[in-house]
mmCIF file with all atom_site columns, C-alpha atoms in Angstrom:
data_model
loop_
_atom_site.group_PDB
_atom_site.id
_atom_site.type_symbol
_atom_site.label_atom_id
_atom_site.label_alt_id
_atom_site.label_comp_id
_atom_site.label_asym_id
_atom_site.label_entity_id
_atom_site.label_seq_id
_atom_site.pdbx_PDB_ins_code
_atom_site.Cartn_x
_atom_site.Cartn_y
_atom_site.Cartn_z
_atom_site.occupancy
_atom_site.B_iso_or_equiv
_atom_site.pdbx_formal_charge
_atom_site.auth_seq_id
_atom_site.auth_comp_id
_atom_site.auth_asym_id
_atom_site.auth_atom_id
_atom_site.pdbx_PDB_model_num
ATOM 1   C CA . MET A 1 1   ? -9.418  10.151 11.215  1.00 65.00 ? 1   MET A CA 1
ATOM 2   C CA . SER A 1 2   ? -10.260 10.182 7.538   1.00 91.00 ? 2   SER A CA 1
ATOM 3   C CA . ARG A 1 3   ? -7.940  12.951 6.314   1.00 95.00 ? 3   ARG A CA 1
ATOM 4   C CA . PHE A 1 4   ? -4.299  13.808 6.669   1.00 97.00 ? 4   PHE A CA 1
ATOM 5   C CA . ALA A 1 5   ? -1.906  16.381 5.215   1.00 97.00 ? 5   ALA A CA 1
ATOM 6   C CA . LEU A 1 6   ? 1.794   15.775 4.549   1.00 96.00 ? 6   LEU A CA 1
ATOM 7   C CA . LEU A 1 7   ? 4.021   18.732 3.742   1.00 97.00 ? 7   LEU A CA 1
ATOM 8   C CA . PHE A 1 8   ? 7.435   18.011 2.216   1.00 96.00 ? 8   PHE A CA 1
ATOM 9   C CA . GLY A 1 9   ? 10.199  20.545 1.773   1.00 96.00 ? 9   GLY A CA 1
ATOM 10  C CA . SER A 1 10  ? 13.753  20.754 0.536   1.00 95.00 ? 10  SER A CA 1
ATOM 11  C CA . ALA A 1 11  ? 15.311  23.079 3.079   1.00 94.00 ? 11  ALA A CA 1
ATOM 12  C CA . PRO A 1 12  ? 18.748  22.767 4.645   1.00 93.00 ? 12  PRO A CA 1
ATOM 13  C CA . GLU A 1 13  ? 18.848  21.202 8.114   1.00 89.00 ? 13  GLU A CA 1
ATOM 14  C CA . GLY A 1 14  ? 17.316  23.453 10.763  1.00 90.00 ? 14  GLY A CA 1
ATOM 15  C CA . HIS A 1 15  ? 15.353  25.502 8.227   1.00 94.00 ? 15  HIS A CA 1
ATOM 16  C CA . ILE A 1 16  ? 12.011  25.379 6.462   1.00 95.00 ? 16  ILE A CA 1
ATOM 17  C CA . GLN A 1 17  ? 10.929  26.933 3.206   1.00 97.00 ? 17  GLN A CA 1
ATOM 18  C CA . LYS A 1 18  ? 8.699   29.979 3.688   1.00 97.00 ? 18  LYS A CA 1
ATOM 19  C CA . LYS A 1 19  ? 6.019   28.465 1.460   1.00 97.00 ? 19  LYS A CA 1
ATOM 20  C CA . VAL A 1 20  ? 5.922   25.219 3.494   1.00 97.00 ? 20  VAL A CA 1
ATOM 21  C CA . ASP A 1 21  ? 5.578   27.251 6.704   1.00 96.00 ? 21  ASP A CA 1
ATOM 22  C CA . GLY A 1 22  ? 2.818   29.307 5.063   1.00 97.00 ? 22  GLY A CA 1
ATOM 23  C CA . MET A 1 23  ? 0.989   26.177 3.867   1.00 97.00 ? 23  MET A CA 1
ATOM 24  C CA . TYR A 1 24  ? 1.089   24.749 7.395   1.00 96.00 ? 24  TYR A CA 1
ATOM 25  C CA . ASP A 1 25  ? -0.454  27.967 8.729   1.00 96.00 ? 25  ASP A CA 1
ATOM 26  C CA . PHE A 1 26  ? -3.072  27.963 5.960   1.00 97.00 ? 26  PHE A CA 1
ATOM 27  C CA . LEU A 1 27  ? -4.137  24.352 6.529   1.00 97.00 ? 27  LEU A CA 1
ATOM 28  C CA . SER A 1 28  ? -4.368  25.019 10.265  1.00 96.00 ? 28  SER A CA 1
ATOM 29  C CA . SER A 1 29  ? -6.674  27.982 9.626   1.00 96.00 ? 29  SER A CA 1
ATOM 30  C CA . GLN A 1 30  ? -10.419 27.859 9.127   1.00 97.00 ? 30  GLN A CA 1
ATOM 31  C CA . GLU A 1 31  ? -9.983  28.856 5.473   1.00 96.00 ? 31  GLU A CA 1
ATOM 32  C CA . GLY A 1 32  ? -7.616  25.930 4.903   1.00 95.00 ? 32  GLY A CA 1
ATOM 33  C CA . GLY A 1 33  ? -9.789  23.304 6.550   1.00 94.00 ? 33  GLY A CA 1
ATOM 34  C CA . SER A 1 34  ? -8.845  23.674 10.234  1.00 96.00 ? 34  SER A CA 1
ATOM 35  C CA . TYR A 1 35  ? -6.452  20.734 10.176  1.00 96.00 ? 35  TYR A CA 1
ATOM 36  C CA . GLY A 1 36  ? -5.414  19.812 13.696  1.00 95.00 ? 36  GLY A CA 1
ATOM 37  C CA . SER A 1 37  ? -1.861  19.001 14.749  1.00 92.00 ? 37  SER A CA 1
ATOM 38  C CA . ASP A 1 38  ? -2.851  15.312 14.689  1.00 94.00 ? 38  ASP A CA 1
ATOM 39  C CA . GLU A 1 39  ? -3.763  15.644 10.997  1.00 96.00 ? 39  GLU A CA 1
ATOM 40  C CA . LEU A 1 40  ? -0.582  17.349 9.764   1.00 95.00 ? 40  LEU A CA 1
ATOM 41  C CA . MET A 1 41  ? 3.019   16.221 9.360   1.00 94.00 ? 41  MET A CA 1
ATOM 42  C CA . VAL A 1 42  ? 5.838   18.417 8.103   1.00 95.00 ? 42  VAL A CA 1
ATOM 43  C CA . PHE A 1 43  ? 9.125   17.155 6.670   1.00 94.00 ? 43  PHE A CA 1
ATOM 44  C CA . PRO A 1 44  ? 11.017  20.400 5.997   1.00 94.00 ? 44  PRO A CA 1
ATOM 45  C CA . ASN A 1 45  ? 14.222  18.612 4.951   1.00 92.00 ? 45  ASN A CA 1
ATOM 46  C CA . GLY A 1 46  ? 12.668  15.879 2.816   1.00 91.00 ? 46  GLY A CA 1
ATOM 47  C CA . LEU A 1 47  ? 12.825  12.174 3.522   1.00 89.00 ? 47  LEU A CA 1
ATOM 48  C CA . PRO A 1 48  ? 13.886  8.939  1.830   1.00 88.00 ? 48  PRO A CA 1
ATOM 49  C CA . ALA A 1 49  ? 11.253  7.145  -0.265  1.00 83.00 ? 49  ALA A CA 1
ATOM 50  C CA . GLU A 1 50  ? 11.337  4.160  2.108   1.00 83.00 ? 50  GLU A CA 1
ATOM 51  C CA . GLU A 1 51  ? 10.200  6.363  4.993   1.00 88.00 ? 51  GLU A CA 1
ATOM 52  C CA . LEU A 1 52  ? 7.455   7.825  2.824   1.00 88.00 ? 52  LEU A CA 1
ATOM 53  C CA . CYS A 1 53  ? 6.182   4.323  2.126   1.00 83.00 ? 53  CYS A CA 1
ATOM 54  C CA . GLU A 1 54  ? 6.157   3.553  5.856   1.00 85.00 ? 54  GLU A CA 1
ATOM 55  C CA . ILE A 1 55  ? 4.123   6.698  6.525   1.00 90.00 ? 55  ILE A CA 1
ATOM 56  C CA . PHE A 1 56  ? 1.587   5.744  3.838   1.00 88.00 ? 56  PHE A CA 1
ATOM 57  C CA . SER A 1 57  ? 1.305   2.276  5.338   1.00 84.00 ? 57  SER A CA 1
ATOM 58  C CA . ARG A 1 58  ? 0.628   3.689  8.811   1.00 87.00 ? 58  ARG A CA 1
ATOM 59  C CA . LEU A 1 59  ? -1.928  6.168  7.496   1.00 90.00 ? 59  LEU A CA 1
ATOM 60  C CA . SER A 1 60  ? -3.693  3.304  5.752   1.00 85.00 ? 60  SER A CA 1
ATOM 61  C CA . ALA A 1 61  ? -3.770  1.345  9.016   1.00 84.00 ? 61  ALA A CA 1
ATOM 62  C CA . TYR A 1 62  ? -5.333  4.369  10.753  1.00 88.00 ? 62  TYR A CA 1
ATOM 63  C CA . GLY A 1 63  ? -8.100  4.473  8.143   1.00 88.00 ? 63  GLY A CA 1
ATOM 64  C CA . VAL A 1 64  ? -7.041  7.670  6.394   1.00 92.00 ? 64  VAL A CA 1
ATOM 65  C CA . GLU A 1 65  ? -8.867  8.055  3.090   1.00 90.00 ? 65  GLU A CA 1
ATOM 66  C CA . ASN A 1 66  ? -8.049  11.622 2.006   1.00 94.00 ? 66  ASN A CA 1
ATOM 67  C CA . LEU A 1 67  ? -4.447  12.754 1.615   1.00 94.00 ? 67  LEU A CA 1
ATOM 68  C CA . TYR A 1 68  ? -3.311  16.278 0.925   1.00 97.00 ? 68  TYR A CA 1
ATOM 69  C CA . LEU A 1 69  ? 0.309   16.211 -0.239  1.00 96.00 ? 69  LEU A CA 1
ATOM 70  C CA . TYR A 1 70  ? 2.240   19.448 -0.584  1.00 97.00 ? 70  TYR A CA 1
ATOM 71  C CA . VAL A 1 71  ? 5.655   19.008 -2.203  1.00 97.00 ? 71  VAL A CA 1
ATOM 72  C CA . CYS A 1 72  ? 7.946   22.037 -2.220  1.00 97.00 ? 72  CYS A CA 1
ATOM 73  C CA . THR A 1 73  ? 11.216  21.647 -4.090  1.00 96.00 ? 73  THR A CA 1
ATOM 74  C CA . ILE A 1 74  ? 14.058  24.131 -4.585  1.00 95.00 ? 74  ILE A CA 1
ATOM 75  C CA . ALA A 1 75  ? 13.629  24.229 -8.374  1.00 93.00 ? 75  ALA A CA 1
ATOM 76  C CA . PRO A 1 76  ? 10.271  23.979 -10.173 1.00 93.00 ? 76  PRO A CA 1
ATOM 77  C CA . THR A 1 77  ? 9.004   20.472 -10.936 1.00 90.00 ? 77  THR A CA 1
ATOM 78  C CA . PHE A 1 78  ? 8.126   19.845 -14.559 1.00 91.00 ? 78  PHE A CA 1
ATOM 79  C CA . ASP A 1 79  ? 5.477   17.401 -15.812 1.00 89.00 ? 79  ASP A CA 1
ATOM 80  C CA . SER A 1 80  ? 8.088   15.486 -17.825 1.00 93.00 ? 80  SER A CA 1
ATOM 81  C CA . GLU A 1 81  ? 10.129  14.639 -14.711 1.00 93.00 ? 81  GLU A CA 1
ATOM 82  C CA . LYS A 1 82  ? 9.558   11.228 -13.137 1.00 93.00 ? 82  LYS A CA 1
ATOM 83  C CA . SER A 1 83  ? 10.997  12.193 -9.732  1.00 93.00 ? 83  SER A CA 1
ATOM 84  C CA . VAL A 1 84  ? 11.176  15.054 -7.296  1.00 93.00 ? 84  VAL A CA 1
ATOM 85  C CA . TRP A 1 85  ? 14.135  15.844 -5.077  1.00 93.00 ? 85  TRP A CA 1
ATOM 86  C CA . LEU A 1 86  ? 13.405  16.548 -1.427  1.00 90.00 ? 86  LEU A CA 1
ATOM 87  C CA . GLY A 1 87  ? 16.373  17.440 0.724   1.00 85.00 ? 87  GLY A CA 1
ATOM 88  C CA . GLY A 1 88  ? 18.713  15.318 -1.383  1.00 88.00 ? 88  GLY A CA 1
ATOM 89  C CA . ASN A 1 89  ? 16.317  12.354 -1.528  1.00 90.00 ? 89  ASN A CA 1
ATOM 90  C CA . GLU A 1 90  ? 14.840  11.232 -4.830  1.00 91.00 ? 90  GLU A CA 1
ATOM 91  C CA . VAL A 1 91  ? 11.137  10.399 -4.596  1.00 89.00 ? 91  VAL A CA 1
ATOM 92  C CA . LYS A 1 92  ? 9.351   8.979  -7.622  1.00 88.00 ? 92  LYS A CA 1
ATOM 93  C CA . LYS A 1 93  ? 6.242   10.939 -8.533  1.00 91.00 ? 93  LYS A CA 1
ATOM 94  C CA . GLU A 1 94  ? 4.439   7.620  -8.847  1.00 86.00 ? 94  GLU A CA 1
ATOM 95  C CA . ALA A 1 95  ? 4.903   7.082  -5.093  1.00 85.00 ? 95  ALA A CA 1
ATOM 96  C CA . LEU A 1 96  ? 3.071   10.351 -4.412  1.00 88.00 ? 96  LEU A CA 1
ATOM 97  C CA . GLU A 1 97  ? 0.334   10.084 -7.016  1.00 86.00 ? 97  GLU A CA 1
ATOM 98  C CA . LYS A 1 98  ? -0.978  6.604  -6.163  1.00 80.00 ? 98  LYS A CA 1
ATOM 99  C CA . PRO A 1 99  ? 0.609   5.475  -2.911  1.00 79.00 ? 99  PRO A CA 1
ATOM 100 C CA . GLU A 1 100 ? -1.589  2.412  -2.357  1.00 70.00 ? 100 GLU A CA 1
ATOM 101 C CA . THR A 1 101 ? -0.725  0.892  -5.738  1.00 63.00 ? 101 THR A CA 1
ATOM 102 C CA . ASN A 1 102 ? 2.916   1.831  -5.668  1.00 57.00 ? 102 ASN A CA 1
ATOM 103 C CA . LEU A 1 103 ? 5.111   -1.216 -6.075  1.00 50.00 ? 103 LEU A CA 1
ATOM 104 C CA . LEU A 1 104 ? 8.132   0.884  -5.155  1.00 54.00 ? 104 LEU A CA 1
ATOM 105 C CA . CYS A 1 105 ? 7.038   0.676  -1.535  1.00 61.00 ? 105 CYS A CA 1
ATOM 106 C CA . GLY A 1 106 ? 7.002   -3.100 -1.368  1.00 57.00 ? 106 GLY A CA 1
ATOM 107 C CA . THR A 1 107 ? 4.290   -2.689 1.261   1.00 53.00 ? 107 THR A CA 1
ATOM 108 C CA . ASP A 1 108 ? 1.172   -4.784 1.242   1.00 57.00 ? 108 ASP A CA 1
ATOM 109 C CA . PHE A 1 109 ? -1.674  -2.357 1.775   1.00 55.00 ? 109 PHE A CA 1
ATOM 110 C CA . PRO A 1 110 ? -5.047  -3.871 2.649   1.00 55.00 ? 110 PRO A CA 1
ATOM 111 C CA . GLU A 1 111 ? -7.142  -4.449 -0.478  1.00 57.00 ? 111 GLU A CA 1
ATOM 112 C CA . SER A 1 112 ? -9.655  -1.902 0.760   1.00 56.00 ? 112 SER A CA 1
ATOM 113 C CA . THR A 1 113 ? -7.032  0.854  0.908   1.00 60.00 ? 113 THR A CA 1
ATOM 114 C CA . HIS A 1 114 ? -7.738  3.699  -1.422  1.00 72.00 ? 114 HIS A CA 1
ATOM 115 C CA . PHE A 1 115 ? -6.374  7.149  -0.854  1.00 84.00 ? 115 PHE A CA 1
ATOM 116 C CA . SER A 1 116 ? -8.000  10.120 -2.477  1.00 90.00 ? 116 SER A CA 1
ATOM 117 C CA . VAL A 1 117 ? -4.889  12.203 -3.136  1.00 91.00 ? 117 VAL A CA 1
ATOM 118 C CA . GLN A 1 118 ? -4.697  15.929 -3.703  1.00 95.00 ? 118 GLN A CA 1
ATOM 119 C CA . LEU A 1 119 ? -1.110  16.610 -4.777  1.00 95.00 ? 119 LEU A CA 1
ATOM 120 C CA . VAL A 1 120 ? 0.353   20.094 -5.077  1.00 96.00 ? 120 VAL A CA 1
ATOM 121 C CA . TYR A 1 121 ? 3.852   20.805 -6.396  1.00 96.00 ? 121 TYR A CA 1
ATOM 122 C CA . ASP A 1 122 ? 5.508   24.103 -5.550  1.00 97.00 ? 122 ASP A CA 1
ATOM 123 C CA . SER A 1 123 ? 9.015   25.541 -5.315  1.00 96.00 ? 123 SER A CA 1
ATOM 124 C CA . ASP A 1 124 ? 10.726  28.026 -3.042  1.00 96.00 ? 124 ASP A CA 1
ATOM 125 C CA . ARG A 1 125 ? 14.285  29.189 -2.417  1.00 96.00 ? 125 ARG A CA 1
ATOM 126 C CA . GLU A 1 126 ? 13.490  31.307 0.632   1.00 97.00 ? 126 GLU A CA 1
ATOM 127 C CA . PHE A 1 127 ? 14.174  29.738 4.043   1.00 96.00 ? 127 PHE A CA 1
ATOM 128 C CA . ILE A 1 128 ? 13.397  30.602 7.631   1.00 95.00 ? 128 ILE A CA 1
ATOM 129 C CA . SER A 1 129 ? 14.377  28.962 10.905  1.00 92.00 ? 129 SER A CA 1
ATOM 130 C CA . ALA A 1 130 ? 12.445  25.772 11.634  1.00 88.00 ? 130 ALA A CA 1
ATOM 131 C CA . GLU A 1 131 ? 12.830  26.005 15.394  1.00 83.00 ? 131 GLU A CA 1
ATOM 132 C CA . ASN A 1 132 ? 9.043   26.008 15.869  1.00 76.00 ? 132 ASN A CA 1
ATOM 133 C CA . TYR A 1 133 ? 8.870   22.599 14.170  1.00 73.00 ? 133 TYR A CA 1
ATOM 134 C CA . PHE A 1 134 ? 11.580  20.994 16.273  1.00 54.00 ? 134 PHE A CA 1
ATOM 135 C CA . LEU A 1 135 ? 10.353  21.554 19.823  1.00 40.00 ? 135 LEU A CA 1
ATOM 136 C CA . GLY A 1 136 ? 11.423  18.555 21.851  1.00 38.00 ? 136 GLY A CA 1
#
């Protein structure tokens, strides 16, 4: 697997932002690249930076080279800000922009690790039930 998409939201527990849900549907479609369920992860309620670093480390171990990162906050993200807030968790933009060189992770990525990152920031205050994302 050489590509992977991570979608991060800022919704309350049990919900997902409409735009995150729409992006998942788009990426799964032919127009969006036909990403399979094994190439997509959704975090509708955000996650701590430490968990993000662990995910990047695992993706590196799996040989992922191309990352599509969709970050949907409640309020718009401005260029001057150094962090984004996802579900109450502060994530440094640096950790998203260049994950393999990010010292914040404290993870030793293999020297050959290089992610090609496409990063999209968005915002949305409209929520829907996330029951489809929490089937157990």
